[in-house]
Amino acid sequence: MKKSLILLFGILSLSYSCKEKKSQKAGVKMQDFIIAISKYARAQDPNFILIPQNGEEVLFQNTDPENAVNSDFIAAIDGFGVEELFYNNGSYAPDEYRLNMLRKVSPGLKVLVADYLSDDSNYPDAFQAANAEQFIAFPRFNANYDYKYIPSVVYHENTNNIQTLAQAQNYLYLISTDNYSDKAGFLSAIQQTNFDVVIIDAFFGDELLTSTDVASLKTKQNGAQRLVISYMNIGSAEKYRYYWKKTWGLHHPLWLKKKYDGYKDEIWVKFWKDEWQEIIYGNSDSYTQKLLNAGFDGAYLDNIEAFYFLYHKD
């Protein structure tokens, strides 16, 4: 019995080690992917902003937080977005592992925190937690899990012209358009705010926002300039996007690798495969090119942690 347990432990340890090595290699590929997106975008717009979200290990050499910061990767981005950093499952529970990684790159790199609160009374405390680390925050009220509401108050509201992410004191994260019956109403709601940075989807339904639409959002209600950033998912494929083909499904093509638990319309992808990367950047029909053509100031890159979840449970 004892020998069987030792053998089982050995097999499990070997399996975990194998997954870790694959995940680490994938993490390096994610670094390379983001650097390539940055080079492509900045060849056309040198000021194009990139903000990866989650998967903080990519900030370091060989995706190991014990190593030095990856200077090439840091140079390719302008900020880093994180969810559930100070609040986990709605309750205050700072993630010290992730916090320590972010402290190594802040304040040189702007950190944007999007915590979800089960108790709305924690709203002021969520801002204070971010402030203490020199991060900027977008705490979500209990009803705003899906980023579909605009808060009535802008934290650290100001009349400054915001030309770089480093200058931002607050931001709006509004990637759902469910509360708006038409594009005009959606645009108008944002235009009437004073957020320094606005993160939105590039599409209203199936319609790509035009350069005129995007330009109309670049001025705060108080007349000052702000940044407009587009959400772009680079770690999982979304079945409702323009690039999705009716013949596609899990493992068809093979780079559609794994179900995304909790998100029935998304599939984790082998993001290093050429077919996926060509969807994201490098040609006239790529997602990044659409953002550039529409005049967005940058891209908010979601599901960076695909390098981990391809080999571990969600």
Coordinates of N, CA, C and O in Angstrom, one line a residue, residues 4 33 42 104 134 150 152 157 169 175 188 193 210 217 232 245 261 265 297 299:
S4 N 2.5 1.8 -3.3 CA 1.5 2.3 -4.3 C 1.3 3.8 -4.2 O 1.2 4.5 -5.2
F33 N 4.3 37.0 -28.6 CA 3.1 37.4 -29.3 C 2.8 38.8 -29.1 O 2.5 39.6 -30.0
R42 N 2.8 49.8 -33.5 CA 3.6 51.0 -33.4 C 4.4 51.4 -34.6 O 4.8 52.5 -34.7
K104 N 6.9 45.1 -8.5 CA 8.2 45.1 -9.1 C 8.2 46.0 -10.4 O 9.3 46.3 -10.9
Q134 N -0.3 52.9 -5.7 CA -0.2 53.8 -6.8 C -0.8 53.2 -8.1 O -0.3 53.4 -9.2
I150 N -22.0 52.3 -16.2 CA -21.1 53.5 -16.0 C -21.3 54.0 -14.6 O -22.5 54.4 -14.3
S152 N -21.7 56.5 -11.5 CA -22.2 57.9 -11.5 C -21.2 58.9 -11.1 O -21.3 60.1 -11.4
E157 N -11.7 62.7 -10.4 CA -12.1 63.4 -11.6 C -11.2 64.7 -11.8 O -10.9 65.3 -10.8
Q169 N -5.6 59.1 -14.1 CA -6.0 59.0 -12.7 C -7.2 58.1 -12.4 O -7.5 57.8 -11.3
I175 N -17.2 47.1 -21.4 CA -17.1 46.2 -22.6 C -18.4 45.6 -23.0 O -18.5 44.9 -24.0
S188 N -23.3 58.4 -26.7 CA -23.7 59.6 -25.9 C -23.5 59.4 -24.4 O -23.0 60.3 -23.7
T193 N -19.3 61.7 -19.8 CA -18.5 61.4 -18.6 C -17.1 62.1 -18.6 O -16.7 62.6 -19.7
T210 N -16.7 53.4 -36.1 CA -16.0 54.1 -37.1 C -15.0 55.0 -36.5 O -15.0 55.3 -35.3
L217 N -15.4 60.2 -28.8 CA -15.2 59.8 -27.4 C -14.0 60.3 -26.8 O -13.8 60.2 -25.6
M232 N -9.5 43.7 -26.7 CA -9.2 42.7 -27.8 C -8.7 41.4 -27.1 O -7.8 41.4 -26.3
K245 N -15.8 31.1 -38.1 CA -16.4 30.4 -39.2 C -17.4 29.3 -38.7 O -17.1 28.7 -37.7
D261 N -14.3 27.2 -19.3 CA -15.3 27.0 -18.3 C -16.0 28.3 -17.9 O -15.3 29.3 -17.6
D265 N -19.3 30.7 -25.1 CA -19.0 31.2 -26.5 C -17.5 31.5 -26.7 O -17.1 32.2 -27.7
D297 N -6.8 54.6 -29.5 CA -5.4 54.9 -28.9 C -4.6 53.7 -28.5 O -3.5 53.8 -28.2
A299 N -5.0 49.1 -27.3 CA -5.7 47.8 -27.1 C -5.5 47.3 -25.7 O -4.4 47.3 -25.2

